[in-house]
PDB file of C-alpha atoms and ligand atoms in Angstrom:
ATOM      1  CA  UNK A  89     -12.333  32.837  40.637  1.00 78.00           C
ATOM      2  CA  UNK A  90     -15.202  30.447  41.147  1.00 80.00           C
ATOM      3  CA  UNK A  91     -14.811  26.193  40.249  1.00 76.00           C
ATOM      4  CA  UNK A  92     -16.789  26.907  37.255  1.00 79.00           C
ATOM      5  CA  UNK A  93     -14.613  29.870  36.225  1.00 79.00           C
ATOM      6  CA  UNK A  94     -11.429  28.020  36.583  1.00 74.00           C
ATOM      7  CA  UNK A  95     -13.062  24.729  34.544  1.00 71.00           C
ATOM      8  CA  UNK A  96     -13.473  27.007  31.835  1.00 69.00           C
ATOM      9  CA  UNK A  97     -10.362  28.778  31.768  1.00 70.00           C
ATOM     10  CA  UNK A  98      -8.618  25.200  31.779  1.00 65.00           C
ATOM     11  CA  UNK A  99     -10.852  24.103  28.566  1.00 64.00           C
ATOM     12  CA  UNK A 100     -10.147  27.086  26.846  1.00 63.00           C
ATOM     13  CA  UNK A 101      -6.416  27.337  27.829  1.00 63.00           C
ATOM     14  CA  UNK A 102      -2.976  25.389  26.824  1.00 63.00           C
ATOM     15  CA  UNK A 103      -3.265  23.546  30.212  1.00 72.00           C
ATOM     16  CA  UNK A 104      -5.672  21.321  28.520  1.00 83.00           C
ATOM     17  CA  UNK A 105      -4.759  18.307  27.648  1.00 93.00           C
ATOM     18  CA  UNK A 106      -7.223  16.111  25.982  1.00 96.00           C
ATOM     19  CA  UNK A 107      -7.016  12.262  26.626  1.00 97.00           C
ATOM     20  CA  UNK A 108      -6.206  10.161  23.480  1.00 98.00           C
ATOM     21  CA  UNK A 109      -7.162   6.789  22.072  1.00 98.00           C
ATOM     22  CA  UNK A 110      -6.421   5.139  18.701  1.00 98.00           C
ATOM     23  CA  UNK A 111      -8.296   2.914  17.082  1.00 98.00           C
ATOM     24  CA  UNK A 112      -6.471   0.508  14.440  1.00 98.00           C
ATOM     25  CA  UNK A 113      -8.144  -2.175  12.335  1.00 98.00           C
ATOM     26  CA  UNK A 114      -8.119  -3.447   8.931  1.00 98.00           C
ATOM     27  CA  UNK A 115     -10.572  -1.585   6.461  1.00 98.00           C
ATOM     28  CA  UNK A 116     -14.463  -3.091   7.142  1.00 98.00           C
ATOM     29  CA  UNK A 117     -12.884  -4.394  11.037  1.00 98.00           C
ATOM     30  CA  UNK A 118     -15.335  -2.320  12.616  1.00 98.00           C
ATOM     31  CA  UNK A 119     -13.468   0.752  13.796  1.00 98.00           C
ATOM     32  CA  UNK A 120     -15.795   3.320  12.770  1.00 98.00           C
ATOM     33  CA  UNK A 121     -19.045   1.836  14.066  1.00 98.00           C
ATOM     34  CA  UNK A 122     -17.423   0.959  17.226  1.00 98.00           C
ATOM     35  CA  UNK A 123     -16.319   4.357  17.782  1.00 98.00           C
ATOM     36  CA  UNK A 124     -19.747   5.716  17.231  1.00 98.00           C
ATOM     37  CA  UNK A 125     -21.215   3.522  20.140  1.00 98.00           C
ATOM     38  CA  UNK A 126     -18.245   4.418  22.355  1.00 98.00           C
ATOM     39  CA  UNK A 127     -18.814   7.922  21.769  1.00 98.00           C
ATOM     40  CA  UNK A 128     -22.666   7.354  22.622  1.00 98.00           C
ATOM     41  CA  UNK A 129     -21.880   5.484  25.607  1.00 98.00           C
ATOM     42  CA  UNK A 130     -18.481   7.067  26.993  1.00 97.00           C
ATOM     43  CA  UNK A 131     -19.125  10.826  25.767  1.00 97.00           C
ATOM     44  CA  UNK A 132     -15.914  10.797  23.950  1.00 98.00           C
ATOM     45  CA  UNK A 133     -15.305  12.424  20.759  1.00 98.00           C
ATOM     46  CA  UNK A 134     -14.880  10.519  17.796  1.00 98.00           C
ATOM     47  CA  UNK A 135     -12.697  11.843  14.872  1.00 98.00           C
ATOM     48  CA  UNK A 136     -11.877   9.522  11.758  1.00 98.00           C
ATOM     49  CA  UNK A 137      -8.676  10.238   9.993  1.00 98.00           C
ATOM     50  CA  UNK A 138     -10.177   8.434   6.873  1.00 98.00           C
ATOM     51  CA  UNK A 139     -13.398  10.919   7.408  1.00 98.00           C
ATOM     52  CA  UNK A 140     -11.093  14.058   7.654  1.00 98.00           C
ATOM     53  CA  UNK A 141      -9.178  13.299   4.818  1.00 98.00           C
ATOM     54  CA  UNK A 142     -12.456  12.814   2.691  1.00 98.00           C
ATOM     55  CA  UNK A 143     -13.715  15.796   4.343  1.00 98.00           C
ATOM     56  CA  UNK A 144     -10.819  17.870   3.070  1.00 98.00           C
ATOM     57  CA  UNK A 145     -11.254  16.866  -0.471  1.00 98.00           C
ATOM     58  CA  UNK A 146     -14.961  18.066  -0.383  1.00 97.00           C
ATOM     59  CA  UNK A 147     -13.694  21.321   1.042  1.00 97.00           C
ATOM     60  CA  UNK A 148     -11.013  21.619  -1.705  1.00 97.00           C
ATOM     61  CA  UNK A 149      -8.489  21.665   0.560  1.00 97.00           C
ATOM     62  CA  UNK A 150      -4.931  22.779  -1.037  1.00 97.00           C
ATOM     63  CA  UNK A 151      -3.930  18.901  -0.596  1.00 98.00           C
ATOM     64  CA  UNK A 152      -7.369  17.935  -2.358  1.00 98.00           C
ATOM     65  CA  UNK A 153      -5.042  15.880  -5.146  1.00 98.00           C
ATOM     66  CA  UNK A 154      -2.562  14.550  -3.251  1.00 98.00           C
ATOM     67  CA  UNK A 155      -5.400  13.163  -0.718  1.00 98.00           C
ATOM     68  CA  UNK A 156      -7.591  11.961  -3.114  1.00 98.00           C
ATOM     69  CA  UNK A 157      -4.581   9.891  -4.997  1.00 98.00           C
ATOM     70  CA  UNK A 158      -3.586   8.092  -1.648  1.00 98.00           C
ATOM     71  CA  UNK A 159      -6.864   7.091  -1.142  1.00 98.00           C
ATOM     72  CA  UNK A 160      -7.924   5.995  -4.715  1.00 97.00           C
ATOM     73  CA  UNK A 161      -4.769   3.846  -4.575  1.00 96.00           C
ATOM     74  CA  UNK A 162      -4.836   2.866  -0.795  1.00 97.00           C
ATOM     75  CA  UNK A 163      -1.789   4.789   0.219  1.00 97.00           C
ATOM     76  CA  UNK A 164      -1.265   6.869   3.142  1.00 98.00           C
ATOM     77  CA  UNK A 165      -1.287  10.566   3.291  1.00 98.00           C
ATOM     78  CA  UNK A 166       1.801  12.796   4.451  1.00 98.00           C
ATOM     79  CA  UNK A 167       1.489  12.680   7.946  1.00 98.00           C
ATOM     80  CA  UNK A 168       1.669  16.665   7.980  1.00 98.00           C
ATOM     81  CA  UNK A 169      -1.777  16.534   6.189  1.00 98.00           C
ATOM     82  CA  UNK A 170      -3.613  14.620   8.599  1.00 98.00           C
ATOM     83  CA  UNK A 171      -1.986  15.337  11.914  1.00 98.00           C
ATOM     84  CA  UNK A 172      -3.080  18.943  10.999  1.00 98.00           C
ATOM     85  CA  UNK A 173      -6.394  18.103  10.626  1.00 98.00           C
ATOM     86  CA  UNK A 174      -6.443  16.092  13.582  1.00 98.00           C
ATOM     87  CA  UNK A 175      -4.905  18.687  16.109  1.00 97.00           C
ATOM     88  CA  UNK A 176      -7.462  21.274  14.686  1.00 97.00           C
ATOM     89  CA  UNK A 177     -10.655  18.926  15.326  1.00 97.00           C
ATOM     90  CA  UNK A 178      -9.032  18.197  19.067  1.00 96.00           C
ATOM     91  CA  UNK A 179      -8.489  21.704  19.890  1.00 94.00           C
ATOM     92  CA  UNK A 180     -11.693  23.222  18.361  1.00 93.00           C
ATOM     93  CA  UNK A 181     -13.665  20.733  20.072  1.00 92.00           C
ATOM     94  CA  UNK A 182     -14.067  21.311  23.752  1.00 88.00           C
ATOM     95  CA  UNK A 183     -17.058  19.096  24.313  1.00 91.00           C
ATOM     96  CA  UNK A 184     -15.428  16.408  25.781  1.00 93.00           C
ATOM     97  CA  UNK A 185     -11.819  15.584  27.126  1.00 94.00           C
ATOM     98  CA  UNK A 186     -11.326  12.277  25.781  1.00 97.00           C
ATOM     99  CA  UNK A 187     -10.969  11.602  21.472  1.00 98.00           C
ATOM    100  CA  UNK A 188     -11.167   8.222  19.872  1.00 98.00           C
ATOM    101  CA  UNK A 189      -9.244   8.922  16.863  1.00 98.00           C
ATOM    102  CA  UNK A 190      -9.713   6.157  14.403  1.00 98.00           C
ATOM    103  CA  UNK A 191      -7.428   5.001  11.595  1.00 98.00           C
ATOM    104  CA  UNK A 192      -4.504   6.824  12.658  1.00 98.00           C
ATOM    105  CA  UNK A 193      -1.434   6.242  12.803  1.00 98.00           C
ATOM    106  CA  UNK A 194      -1.043   3.804  10.134  1.00 98.00           C
ATOM    107  CA  UNK A 195       2.497   3.693   9.693  1.00 98.00           C
ATOM    108  CA  UNK A 196       6.065   4.709  11.301  1.00 98.00           C
ATOM    109  CA  UNK A 197       5.743   7.844   9.520  1.00 98.00           C
ATOM    110  CA  UNK A 198       2.362   8.838  11.085  1.00 98.00           C
ATOM    111  CA  UNK A 199       3.494   8.011  14.470  1.00 98.00           C
ATOM    112  CA  UNK A 200       6.885   9.660  14.493  1.00 98.00           C
ATOM    113  CA  UNK A 201       5.541  12.779  13.178  1.00 98.00           C
ATOM    114  CA  UNK A 202       2.602  12.793  15.639  1.00 98.00           C
ATOM    115  CA  UNK A 203       5.072  12.067  18.473  1.00 98.00           C
ATOM    116  CA  UNK A 204       6.808  15.026  17.421  1.00 98.00           C
ATOM    117  CA  UNK A 205       4.069  17.224  16.860  1.00 97.00           C
ATOM    118  CA  UNK A 206       1.772  16.038  19.423  1.00 97.00           C
ATOM    119  CA  UNK A 207       2.975  14.132  22.060  1.00 96.00           C
ATOM    120  CA  UNK A 208       3.266  16.872  24.652  1.00 95.00           C
ATOM    121  CA  UNK A 209      -0.008  18.394  23.784  1.00 95.00           C
ATOM    122  CA  UNK A 210      -2.343  15.389  24.769  1.00 97.00           C
ATOM    123  CA  UNK A 211      -2.235  12.550  27.359  1.00 97.00           C
ATOM    124  CA  UNK A 212      -1.711   9.329  25.150  1.00 98.00           C
ATOM    125  CA  UNK A 213      -3.815   6.385  27.100  1.00 98.00           C
ATOM    126  CA  UNK A 214      -3.806   3.263  24.522  1.00 98.00           C
ATOM    127  CA  UNK A 215      -4.042   1.712  21.122  1.00 98.00           C
ATOM    128  CA  UNK A 216      -7.269  -0.428  20.837  1.00 98.00           C
ATOM    129  CA  UNK A 217      -6.758  -2.985  18.093  1.00 98.00           C
ATOM    130  CA  UNK A 218      -9.577  -4.475  16.013  1.00 98.00           C
ATOM    131  CA  UNK A 219      -8.178  -8.289  15.054  1.00 98.00           C
ATOM    132  CA  UNK A 220     -10.807  -9.221  12.059  1.00 98.00           C
ATOM    133  CA  UNK A 221     -10.186 -11.936   9.837  1.00 98.00           C
ATOM    134  CA  UNK A 222      -9.865 -11.073   5.817  1.00 97.00           C
ATOM    135  CA  UNK A 223     -12.897 -13.151   5.139  1.00 97.00           C
ATOM    136  CA  UNK A 224     -14.922 -10.820   7.433  1.00 98.00           C
ATOM    137  CA  UNK A 225     -13.174  -7.408   6.525  1.00 98.00           C
ATOM    138  CA  UNK A 226     -13.895  -8.392   2.462  1.00 98.00           C
ATOM    139  CA  UNK A 227     -17.710  -9.516   3.121  1.00 98.00           C
ATOM    140  CA  UNK A 228     -18.348  -6.134   4.965  1.00 98.00           C
ATOM    141  CA  UNK A 229     -16.612  -3.689   2.477  1.00 98.00           C
ATOM    142  CA  UNK A 230     -18.171  -5.463  -0.343  1.00 97.00           C
ATOM    143  CA  UNK A 231     -22.059  -4.844   1.209  1.00 97.00           C
ATOM    144  CA  UNK A 232     -20.861  -1.401   2.484  1.00 97.00           C
ATOM    145  CA  UNK A 233     -19.661  -0.585  -1.535  1.00 98.00           C
ATOM    146  CA  UNK A 234     -23.579  -1.063  -2.277  1.00 98.00           C
ATOM    147  CA  UNK A 235     -24.294   2.463  -0.446  1.00 98.00           C
ATOM    148  CA  UNK A 236     -21.008   4.341   1.021  1.00 97.00           C
ATOM    149  CA  UNK A 237     -20.078   6.055  -2.369  1.00 96.00           C
ATOM    150  CA  UNK A 238     -16.454   5.863  -1.313  1.00 97.00           C
ATOM    151  CA  UNK A 239     -14.300   5.749  -4.153  1.00 96.00           C
ATOM    152  CA  UNK A 240     -12.029   2.898  -2.325  1.00 98.00           C
ATOM    153  CA  UNK A 241     -14.550   0.538  -1.355  1.00 97.00           C
ATOM    154  CA  UNK A 242     -14.027  -1.596  -4.124  1.00 97.00           C
ATOM    155  CA  UNK A 243     -11.910  -5.021  -4.546  1.00 95.00           C
ATOM    156  CA  UNK A 244      -8.907  -3.447  -6.398  1.00 97.00           C
ATOM    157  CA  UNK A 245      -8.362  -0.498  -3.857  1.00 98.00           C
ATOM    158  CA  UNK A 246      -9.050  -3.118  -0.888  1.00 98.00           C
ATOM    159  CA  UNK A 247      -6.220  -5.156  -1.845  1.00 97.00           C
ATOM    160  CA  UNK A 248      -3.927  -2.256  -1.457  1.00 98.00           C
ATOM    161  CA  UNK A 249      -5.488  -1.162   1.702  1.00 98.00           C
ATOM    162  CA  UNK A 250      -5.193  -5.130   2.821  1.00 98.00           C
ATOM    163  CA  UNK A 251      -1.091  -4.788   2.034  1.00 98.00           C
ATOM    164  CA  UNK A 252      -0.987  -1.092   3.950  1.00 98.00           C
ATOM    165  CA  UNK A 253      -2.154  -2.854   6.998  1.00 98.00           C
ATOM    166  CA  UNK A 254      -0.366  -5.818   6.785  1.00 98.00           C
ATOM    167  CA  UNK A 255       2.781  -4.330   6.094  1.00 98.00           C
ATOM    168  CA  UNK A 256       2.693  -0.663   7.693  1.00 98.00           C
ATOM    169  CA  UNK A 257      -0.052  -0.684  10.463  1.00 98.00           C
ATOM    170  CA  UNK A 258       0.935  -3.879  11.861  1.00 98.00           C
ATOM    171  CA  UNK A 259       4.339  -2.561  12.860  1.00 98.00           C
ATOM    172  CA  UNK A 260       2.502  -0.003  14.659  1.00 98.00           C
ATOM    173  CA  UNK A 261       0.209  -2.157  16.725  1.00 98.00           C
ATOM    174  CA  UNK A 262       3.604  -4.584  17.557  1.00 98.00           C
ATOM    175  CA  UNK A 263       5.172  -1.310  18.757  1.00 98.00           C
ATOM    176  CA  UNK A 264       2.503  -0.578  21.066  1.00 98.00           C
ATOM    177  CA  UNK A 265       1.862  -3.897  22.136  1.00 98.00           C
ATOM    178  CA  UNK A 266       5.668  -4.243  23.153  1.00 98.00           C
ATOM    179  CA  UNK A 267       5.075  -1.128  25.566  1.00 98.00           C
ATOM    180  CA  UNK A 268       1.986  -2.896  26.909  1.00 98.00           C
ATOM    181  CA  UNK A 269      -0.358  -0.156  25.782  1.00 98.00           C
ATOM    182  CA  UNK A 270      -2.263  -2.293  23.358  1.00 98.00           C
ATOM    183  CA  UNK A 271      -6.047  -3.193  24.139  1.00 98.00           C
ATOM    184  CA  UNK A 272      -6.923  -5.928  21.060  1.00 98.00           C
ATOM    185  CA  UNK A 273     -10.394  -7.150  20.385  1.00 98.00           C
ATOM    186  CA  UNK A 274     -11.777 -10.035  18.454  1.00 98.00           C
ATOM    187  CA  UNK A 275     -13.505  -8.027  15.834  1.00 98.00           C
ATOM    188  CA  UNK A 276     -15.256 -10.933  14.105  1.00 98.00           C
ATOM    189  CA  UNK A 277     -17.903 -11.227  16.749  1.00 98.00           C
ATOM    190  CA  UNK A 278     -21.072  -9.388  16.536  1.00 98.00           C
ATOM    191  CA  UNK A 279     -21.408  -5.253  17.273  1.00 98.00           C
ATOM    192  CA  UNK A 280     -22.791  -5.877  20.427  1.00 98.00           C
ATOM    193  CA  UNK A 281     -20.192  -8.405  21.951  1.00 98.00           C
ATOM    194  CA  UNK A 282     -17.155  -6.060  20.142  1.00 98.00           C
ATOM    195  CA  UNK A 283     -18.478  -3.107  21.963  1.00 98.00           C
ATOM    196  CA  UNK A 284     -18.797  -4.815  25.456  1.00 98.00           C
ATOM    197  CA  UNK A 285     -15.476  -6.603  25.278  1.00 98.00           C
ATOM    198  CA  UNK A 286     -13.998  -2.826  24.433  1.00 98.00           C
ATOM    199  CA  UNK A 287     -16.046  -1.095  27.230  1.00 98.00           C
ATOM    200  CA  UNK A 288     -14.851  -3.788  29.739  1.00 98.00           C
ATOM    201  CA  UNK A 289     -11.059  -3.357  28.456  1.00 98.00           C
ATOM    202  CA  UNK A 290     -11.390   0.704  28.755  1.00 98.00           C
ATOM    203  CA  UNK A 291     -12.947   0.072  32.497  1.00 98.00           C
ATOM    204  CA  UNK A 292     -10.030  -2.006  33.420  1.00 97.00           C
ATOM    205  CA  UNK A 293      -7.563   0.284  32.117  1.00 97.00           C
ATOM    206  CA  UNK A 294      -9.187   3.036  33.808  1.00 96.00           C
ATOM    207  CA  UNK A 295      -9.612   1.519  37.402  1.00 93.00           C
ATOM    208  CA  UNK A 296      -5.972   0.352  37.348  1.00 81.00           C
TER     209      UNK A 296
HETATM  210  O1  LIG B 551      -9.815   4.462   8.064  1.00 82.81           O
HETATM  211  P1  LIG B 551     -10.366   4.519   6.672  1.00 82.81           P
HETATM  212  O2  LIG B 551     -10.916   3.232   5.934  1.00 82.81           O
HETATM  213  O3  LIG B 551     -11.369   5.410   6.497  1.00 82.81           O
HETATM  214  O4  LIG B 551      -9.420   5.118   5.531  1.00 82.81           O
HETATM  215  C1  LIG B 551      -9.888   5.610   4.395  1.00 82.81           C
HETATM  216  C2  LIG B 551      -8.163   6.159   3.625  1.00 82.81           C
HETATM  217  O5  LIG B 551      -7.754   7.451   4.116  1.00 82.81           O
HETATM  218  C3  LIG B 551      -7.024   5.064   3.673  1.00 82.81           C
HETATM  219  O6  LIG B 551      -7.168   3.960   3.098  1.00 82.81           O
HETATM  220  C4  LIG B 551      -5.952   5.872   3.270  1.00 82.81           C
HETATM  221  O7  LIG B 551      -5.866   6.012   1.773  1.00 82.81           O
HETATM  222  C5  LIG B 551      -6.582   7.353   3.769  1.00 82.81           C
HETATM  223  N1  LIG B 551      -5.926   7.585   5.120  1.00 82.81           N
HETATM  224  C6  LIG B 551      -4.568   8.023   5.517  1.00 82.81           C
HETATM  225  N2  LIG B 551      -3.953   8.162   6.621  1.00 82.81           N
HETATM  226  C7  LIG B 551      -4.601   7.634   7.731  1.00 82.81           C
HETATM  227  C8  LIG B 551      -5.751   7.168   7.587  1.00 82.81           C
HETATM  228  C9  LIG B 551      -6.760   7.081   6.557  1.00 82.81           C
HETATM  229  O8  LIG B 551      -4.306   8.246   4.206  1.00 82.81           O
HETATM  230  N3  LIG B 551      -3.991   8.216   8.906  1.00 82.81           N
HETATM  231 MG1  LIG B 552     -13.963   4.094   9.461  1.00 82.81          MG
END
């Protein structure tokens, strides 16, 4: 077997253990924007948990009504649904070894089930938290709501999403901070500055 064949074998086999980063931040903190840029700059694959859930609604998934209910009320979809979508998306995509998972894990239930179901199938790298002021996030979502067509980009749902972020996601962020697996970036800065700071942090992490 030559090196090329070996490479293909590993890509398609259970030996393949992709690298995973989680990107967290409040609504409008720039998770999606930054992940898109990172995927261009580093050839990583960007997977948005929220987008996978929105796609599942469009595709009339069996969980459509559960997902719709959660999204419209700023709630968190039961993790078996989200993890199943992420698992498929990761293992169907062989274009890269590294995945940026945006908007996951949102709470302990997400995190604990991920650890139970996925931890031994992947190589966890780090959490990137984009820390952003509420004023900036409200401004961005208000602007985005003009064109996003998203049922949750309105002030009532936004308030609920802030509560989930503060009450649930923050605990996840602290959990990874205590494990020294957290990169925290100031998300109030411009898109370019935030991107540069994330790239610098990743560089440092990967050259340790
Ligand atoms: O991250 P994003 O803003 O796209 O998420 C939109 C919505 O999708 C969240 O407010 C939540 O209702 C749902 N979601 C979820 N579980 C996740 C990620 C997103 O329930 N892990
Ligand atoms: Mg997003």
